[in-house]
PDB file of C-alpha atoms in Angstrom:
ATOM      1  CA  UNK A1016      -3.533  -3.872  32.250  1.00 47.00           C
ATOM      2  CA  UNK A1017      -1.277  -5.408  29.579  1.00 54.00           C
ATOM      3  CA  UNK A1018      -4.156  -5.675  27.095  1.00 54.00           C
ATOM      4  CA  UNK A1019      -4.757  -1.915  27.360  1.00 51.00           C
ATOM      5  CA  UNK A1020      -1.060  -1.202  26.783  1.00 49.00           C
ATOM      6  CA  UNK A1021      -1.128  -3.483  23.726  1.00 46.00           C
ATOM      7  CA  UNK A1022      -4.201  -1.713  22.288  1.00 49.00           C
ATOM      8  CA  UNK A1023      -2.667   1.711  22.975  1.00 48.00           C
ATOM      9  CA  UNK A1024       0.552   0.611  21.243  1.00 51.00           C
ATOM     10  CA  UNK A1025      -1.357  -0.551  18.140  1.00 49.00           C
ATOM     11  CA  UNK A1026      -3.354   2.662  17.979  1.00 53.00           C
ATOM     12  CA  UNK A1027      -0.233   4.825  18.250  1.00 61.00           C
ATOM     13  CA  UNK A1028       1.623   3.155  15.383  1.00 75.00           C
ATOM     14  CA  UNK A1029       2.181   5.199  12.262  1.00 90.00           C
ATOM     15  CA  UNK A1030       0.716   4.215   8.911  1.00 91.00           C
ATOM     16  CA  UNK A1031       4.161   3.021   7.847  1.00 94.00           C
ATOM     17  CA  UNK A1032       4.562   0.814  10.933  1.00 94.00           C
ATOM     18  CA  UNK A1033       1.113  -0.695  10.436  1.00 94.00           C
ATOM     19  CA  UNK A1034       1.763  -1.446   6.770  1.00 95.00           C
ATOM     20  CA  UNK A1035       5.187  -2.980   7.293  1.00 94.00           C
ATOM     21  CA  UNK A1036       4.574  -4.917  10.512  1.00 93.00           C
ATOM     22  CA  UNK A1037       5.312  -8.245   8.804  1.00 92.00           C
ATOM     23  CA  UNK A1038       8.562  -6.961   7.320  1.00 95.00           C
ATOM     24  CA  UNK A1039       9.642  -5.651  10.727  1.00 95.00           C
ATOM     25  CA  UNK A1040       8.779  -8.990  12.343  1.00 93.00           C
ATOM     26  CA  UNK A1041      10.723 -10.827   9.641  1.00 93.00           C
ATOM     27  CA  UNK A1042      13.653  -8.543  10.413  1.00 93.00           C
ATOM     28  CA  UNK A1043      13.923 -10.098  13.862  1.00 94.00           C
ATOM     29  CA  UNK A1044      15.444 -13.181  12.240  1.00 93.00           C
ATOM     30  CA  UNK A1045      16.508 -12.088   8.740  1.00 95.00           C
ATOM     31  CA  UNK A1046      19.099  -9.290   8.612  1.00 96.00           C
ATOM     32  CA  UNK A1047      18.227  -8.170   5.067  1.00 96.00           C
ATOM     33  CA  UNK A1048      14.568  -7.728   6.071  1.00 96.00           C
ATOM     34  CA  UNK A1049      15.606  -5.648   9.073  1.00 97.00           C
ATOM     35  CA  UNK A1050      17.858  -3.442   6.952  1.00 97.00           C
ATOM     36  CA  UNK A1051      15.153  -3.138   4.272  1.00 97.00           C
ATOM     37  CA  UNK A1052      12.647  -2.009   6.907  1.00 97.00           C
ATOM     38  CA  UNK A1053      15.063   0.579   8.289  1.00 97.00           C
ATOM     39  CA  UNK A1054      15.951   1.948   4.854  1.00 97.00           C
ATOM     40  CA  UNK A1055      12.337   1.877   3.684  1.00 96.00           C
ATOM     41  CA  UNK A1056      11.325   3.903   6.719  1.00 96.00           C
ATOM     42  CA  UNK A1057      13.735   6.669   5.685  1.00 95.00           C
ATOM     43  CA  UNK A1058      12.880   6.548   1.974  1.00 96.00           C
ATOM     44  CA  UNK A1059      11.687   9.754   0.345  1.00 95.00           C
ATOM     45  CA  UNK A1060      12.235  11.720  -2.854  1.00 96.00           C
ATOM     46  CA  UNK A1061      15.519  13.143  -1.538  1.00 96.00           C
ATOM     47  CA  UNK A1062      17.025   9.806  -0.493  1.00 95.00           C
ATOM     48  CA  UNK A1063      20.526   9.635  -1.905  1.00 96.00           C
ATOM     49  CA  UNK A1064      21.450   7.375  -4.772  1.00 95.00           C
ATOM     50  CA  UNK A1065      23.739   5.301  -2.549  1.00 96.00           C
ATOM     51  CA  UNK A1066      21.046   4.843   0.126  1.00 97.00           C
ATOM     52  CA  UNK A1067      18.479   3.956  -2.548  1.00 96.00           C
ATOM     53  CA  UNK A1068      20.823   1.407  -4.084  1.00 97.00           C
ATOM     54  CA  UNK A1069      21.540  -0.057  -0.640  1.00 97.00           C
ATOM     55  CA  UNK A1070      17.776  -0.390  -0.096  1.00 97.00           C
ATOM     56  CA  UNK A1071      17.420  -2.173  -3.418  1.00 96.00           C
ATOM     57  CA  UNK A1072      20.324  -4.485  -2.594  1.00 97.00           C
ATOM     58  CA  UNK A1073      18.951  -5.417   0.844  1.00 97.00           C
ATOM     59  CA  UNK A1074      15.433  -5.809  -0.537  1.00 97.00           C
ATOM     60  CA  UNK A1075      16.668  -8.232  -3.205  1.00 95.00           C
ATOM     61  CA  UNK A1076      18.400 -10.333  -0.538  1.00 96.00           C
ATOM     62  CA  UNK A1077      15.116 -11.141   1.198  1.00 95.00           C
ATOM     63  CA  UNK A1078      14.210 -14.719   0.365  1.00 89.00           C
ATOM     64  CA  UNK A1079      10.492 -14.922   1.084  1.00 89.00           C
ATOM     65  CA  UNK A1080       9.581 -18.546   0.534  1.00 82.00           C
ATOM     66  CA  UNK A1081       5.920 -19.356   0.162  1.00 85.00           C
ATOM     67  CA  UNK A1082       3.238 -19.974  -2.415  1.00 89.00           C
ATOM     68  CA  UNK A1083       2.775 -17.502  -5.248  1.00 92.00           C
ATOM     69  CA  UNK A1084      -0.140 -15.646  -3.634  1.00 92.00           C
ATOM     70  CA  UNK A1085       1.632 -15.108  -0.313  1.00 93.00           C
ATOM     71  CA  UNK A1086       4.801 -14.107  -2.158  1.00 94.00           C
ATOM     72  CA  UNK A1087       2.887 -11.510  -4.173  1.00 95.00           C
ATOM     73  CA  UNK A1088       1.032 -10.110  -1.158  1.00 95.00           C
ATOM     74  CA  UNK A1089       4.253  -9.898   0.882  1.00 96.00           C
ATOM     75  CA  UNK A1090       6.157  -7.946  -1.779  1.00 96.00           C
ATOM     76  CA  UNK A1091       3.263  -5.800  -3.034  1.00 97.00           C
ATOM     77  CA  UNK A1092       3.389  -3.070  -0.350  1.00 97.00           C
ATOM     78  CA  UNK A1093       7.194  -2.917  -0.410  1.00 97.00           C
ATOM     79  CA  UNK A1094       7.541  -2.698  -4.189  1.00 97.00           C
ATOM     80  CA  UNK A1095       4.814  -0.086  -4.591  1.00 97.00           C
ATOM     81  CA  UNK A1096       6.200   2.056  -1.764  1.00 97.00           C
ATOM     82  CA  UNK A1097       9.684   1.997  -3.283  1.00 98.00           C
ATOM     83  CA  UNK A1098       8.394   2.758  -6.773  1.00 97.00           C
ATOM     84  CA  UNK A1099       6.415   5.746  -5.551  1.00 97.00           C
ATOM     85  CA  UNK A1100       9.649   7.406  -4.437  1.00 97.00           C
ATOM     86  CA  UNK A1101      12.132   5.779  -6.818  1.00 97.00           C
ATOM     87  CA  UNK A1102      10.388   4.977 -10.121  1.00 96.00           C
ATOM     88  CA  UNK A1103      13.744   4.334 -11.790  1.00 95.00           C
ATOM     89  CA  UNK A1104      13.894   0.996  -9.916  1.00 96.00           C
ATOM     90  CA  UNK A1105      10.906  -0.330 -11.842  1.00 95.00           C
ATOM     91  CA  UNK A1106      13.114  -2.403 -14.121  1.00 95.00           C
ATOM     92  CA  UNK A1107      14.677  -4.173 -11.127  1.00 95.00           C
ATOM     93  CA  UNK A1108      11.619  -4.780  -8.948  1.00 97.00           C
ATOM     94  CA  UNK A1109       8.413  -4.748 -10.998  1.00 97.00           C
ATOM     95  CA  UNK A1110       8.889  -8.472 -11.537  1.00 96.00           C
ATOM     96  CA  UNK A1111       8.038  -9.096  -7.876  1.00 96.00           C
ATOM     97  CA  UNK A1112       4.463  -8.174  -8.816  1.00 96.00           C
ATOM     98  CA  UNK A1113       4.329  -9.811 -12.241  1.00 97.00           C
ATOM     99  CA  UNK A1114       6.141 -13.151 -11.741  1.00 95.00           C
ATOM    100  CA  UNK A1115       3.820 -14.653  -9.115  1.00 95.00           C
ATOM    101  CA  UNK A1116       0.743 -13.720 -11.138  1.00 95.00           C
ATOM    102  CA  UNK A1117       2.334 -15.159 -14.269  1.00 94.00           C
ATOM    103  CA  UNK A1118       3.061 -18.362 -12.328  1.00 94.00           C
ATOM    104  CA  UNK A1119      -0.633 -18.490 -11.423  1.00 93.00           C
ATOM    105  CA  UNK A1120      -1.521 -18.457 -15.125  1.00 92.00           C
ATOM    106  CA  UNK A1121      -2.146 -14.750 -15.639  1.00 92.00           C
ATOM    107  CA  UNK A1122      -0.022 -14.212 -18.743  1.00 90.00           C
ATOM    108  CA  UNK A1123      -1.884 -11.442 -20.576  1.00 91.00           C
ATOM    109  CA  UNK A1124      -0.494  -7.961 -20.004  1.00 90.00           C
ATOM    110  CA  UNK A1125      -3.873  -6.270 -20.481  1.00 90.00           C
ATOM    111  CA  UNK A1126      -5.304  -8.462 -17.704  1.00 92.00           C
ATOM    112  CA  UNK A1127      -2.429  -8.089 -15.247  1.00 94.00           C
ATOM    113  CA  UNK A1128      -2.862  -4.385 -14.550  1.00 94.00           C
ATOM    114  CA  UNK A1129      -6.549  -4.653 -13.549  1.00 94.00           C
ATOM    115  CA  UNK A1130      -5.787  -7.911 -11.721  1.00 94.00           C
ATOM    116  CA  UNK A1131      -3.155  -6.208  -9.572  1.00 94.00           C
ATOM    117  CA  UNK A1132      -5.481  -3.264  -8.909  1.00 93.00           C
ATOM    118  CA  UNK A1133      -8.169  -5.737  -7.912  1.00 94.00           C
ATOM    119  CA  UNK A1134      -5.721  -7.468  -5.562  1.00 93.00           C
ATOM    120  CA  UNK A1135      -5.034  -4.107  -3.957  1.00 94.00           C
ATOM    121  CA  UNK A1136      -8.743  -3.481  -3.390  1.00 94.00           C
ATOM    122  CA  UNK A1137      -9.193  -6.994  -2.012  1.00 95.00           C
ATOM    123  CA  UNK A1138      -6.377  -6.598   0.511  1.00 95.00           C
ATOM    124  CA  UNK A1139      -7.448  -3.082   1.501  1.00 95.00           C
ATOM    125  CA  UNK A1140     -10.960  -4.372   2.197  1.00 96.00           C
ATOM    126  CA  UNK A1141      -9.398  -6.906   4.584  1.00 95.00           C
ATOM    127  CA  UNK A1142      -6.934  -4.474   6.128  1.00 94.00           C
ATOM    128  CA  UNK A1143      -7.072  -0.724   5.524  1.00 95.00           C
ATOM    129  CA  UNK A1144      -3.390  -0.528   6.513  1.00 95.00           C
ATOM    130  CA  UNK A1145      -2.198  -3.050   3.931  1.00 96.00           C
ATOM    131  CA  UNK A1146      -0.627  -0.302   1.770  1.00 96.00           C
ATOM    132  CA  UNK A1147       0.793   3.103   2.516  1.00 96.00           C
ATOM    133  CA  UNK A1148      -0.802   6.179   1.033  1.00 95.00           C
ATOM    134  CA  UNK A1149       2.187   6.360  -1.324  1.00 96.00           C
ATOM    135  CA  UNK A1150       1.663   2.771  -2.485  1.00 96.00           C
ATOM    136  CA  UNK A1151      -1.997   3.390  -3.249  1.00 96.00           C
ATOM    137  CA  UNK A1152      -1.116   6.579  -5.122  1.00 95.00           C
ATOM    138  CA  UNK A1153       1.468   4.753  -7.241  1.00 96.00           C
ATOM    139  CA  UNK A1154      -0.948   1.943  -8.157  1.00 94.00           C
ATOM    140  CA  UNK A1155      -3.766   4.329  -9.035  1.00 93.00           C
ATOM    141  CA  UNK A1156      -1.695   6.787 -11.057  1.00 93.00           C
ATOM    142  CA  UNK A1157       1.640   5.409 -12.279  1.00 95.00           C
ATOM    143  CA  UNK A1158       0.992   1.679 -12.591  1.00 94.00           C
ATOM    144  CA  UNK A1159      -1.906   2.334 -14.960  1.00 91.00           C
ATOM    145  CA  UNK A1160       0.584   3.828 -17.434  1.00 93.00           C
ATOM    146  CA  UNK A1161       2.997   0.882 -17.346  1.00 94.00           C
ATOM    147  CA  UNK A1162       1.591  -1.466 -19.957  1.00 95.00           C
ATOM    148  CA  UNK A1163       4.879  -1.712 -21.861  1.00 95.00           C
ATOM    149  CA  UNK A1164       6.841  -2.331 -18.648  1.00 96.00           C
ATOM    150  CA  UNK A1165       4.389  -5.052 -17.593  1.00 96.00           C
ATOM    151  CA  UNK A1166       4.672  -6.595 -21.059  1.00 96.00           C
ATOM    152  CA  UNK A1167       8.466  -6.589 -20.721  1.00 96.00           C
ATOM    153  CA  UNK A1168       8.145  -8.510 -17.433  1.00 96.00           C
ATOM    154  CA  UNK A1169       5.699 -10.988 -18.995  1.00 96.00           C
ATOM    155  CA  UNK A1170       8.183 -11.597 -21.807  1.00 96.00           C
ATOM    156  CA  UNK A1171      10.943 -12.184 -19.249  1.00 95.00           C
ATOM    157  CA  UNK A1172       8.711 -14.781 -17.594  1.00 94.00           C
ATOM    158  CA  UNK A1173       8.042 -16.522 -20.921  1.00 93.00           C
ATOM    159  CA  UNK A1174      11.752 -16.553 -21.685  1.00 92.00           C
ATOM    160  CA  UNK A1175      12.604 -18.083 -18.286  1.00 89.00           C
ATOM    161  CA  UNK A1176       9.853 -20.636 -18.696  1.00 87.00           C
ATOM    162  CA  UNK A1177      11.165 -21.687 -22.113  1.00 87.00           C
ATOM    163  CA  UNK A1178      14.793 -22.012 -20.984  1.00 82.00           C
TER     164      UNK A1178
END
């Protein structure tokens, strides 16, 4: 009987809940992850400036420690979901997508955009719920236009590396 309840529970989850299951689980032990999940769940175009800034603050407190690939794949759905609704935060959070790829040796701006799109397709092939509809929309429409912003992040990485 419990297995049927578990399957029913999984099937009844929203797209958001399916995408951010790991963040919610992390929130059981890390307060900033819990608060990020709660604020992310309420995020939309009308979210107030103070709520948006609180989301950004809590998001930046999360200390996800792992290798560069896991780090990238953890932050990818969160960053893209936020940027869909709050593109003005791109300066503060785009680095979560660029830095781990830079650390893996991908230092050419013109290669990073298709690389990140390819990573999206790879993860979606594994798990159709990896990204929200909003995240996919942002990657396919807005991210393609962000060559100068990606270059800025690459230059930040070079500067940090040389310091």
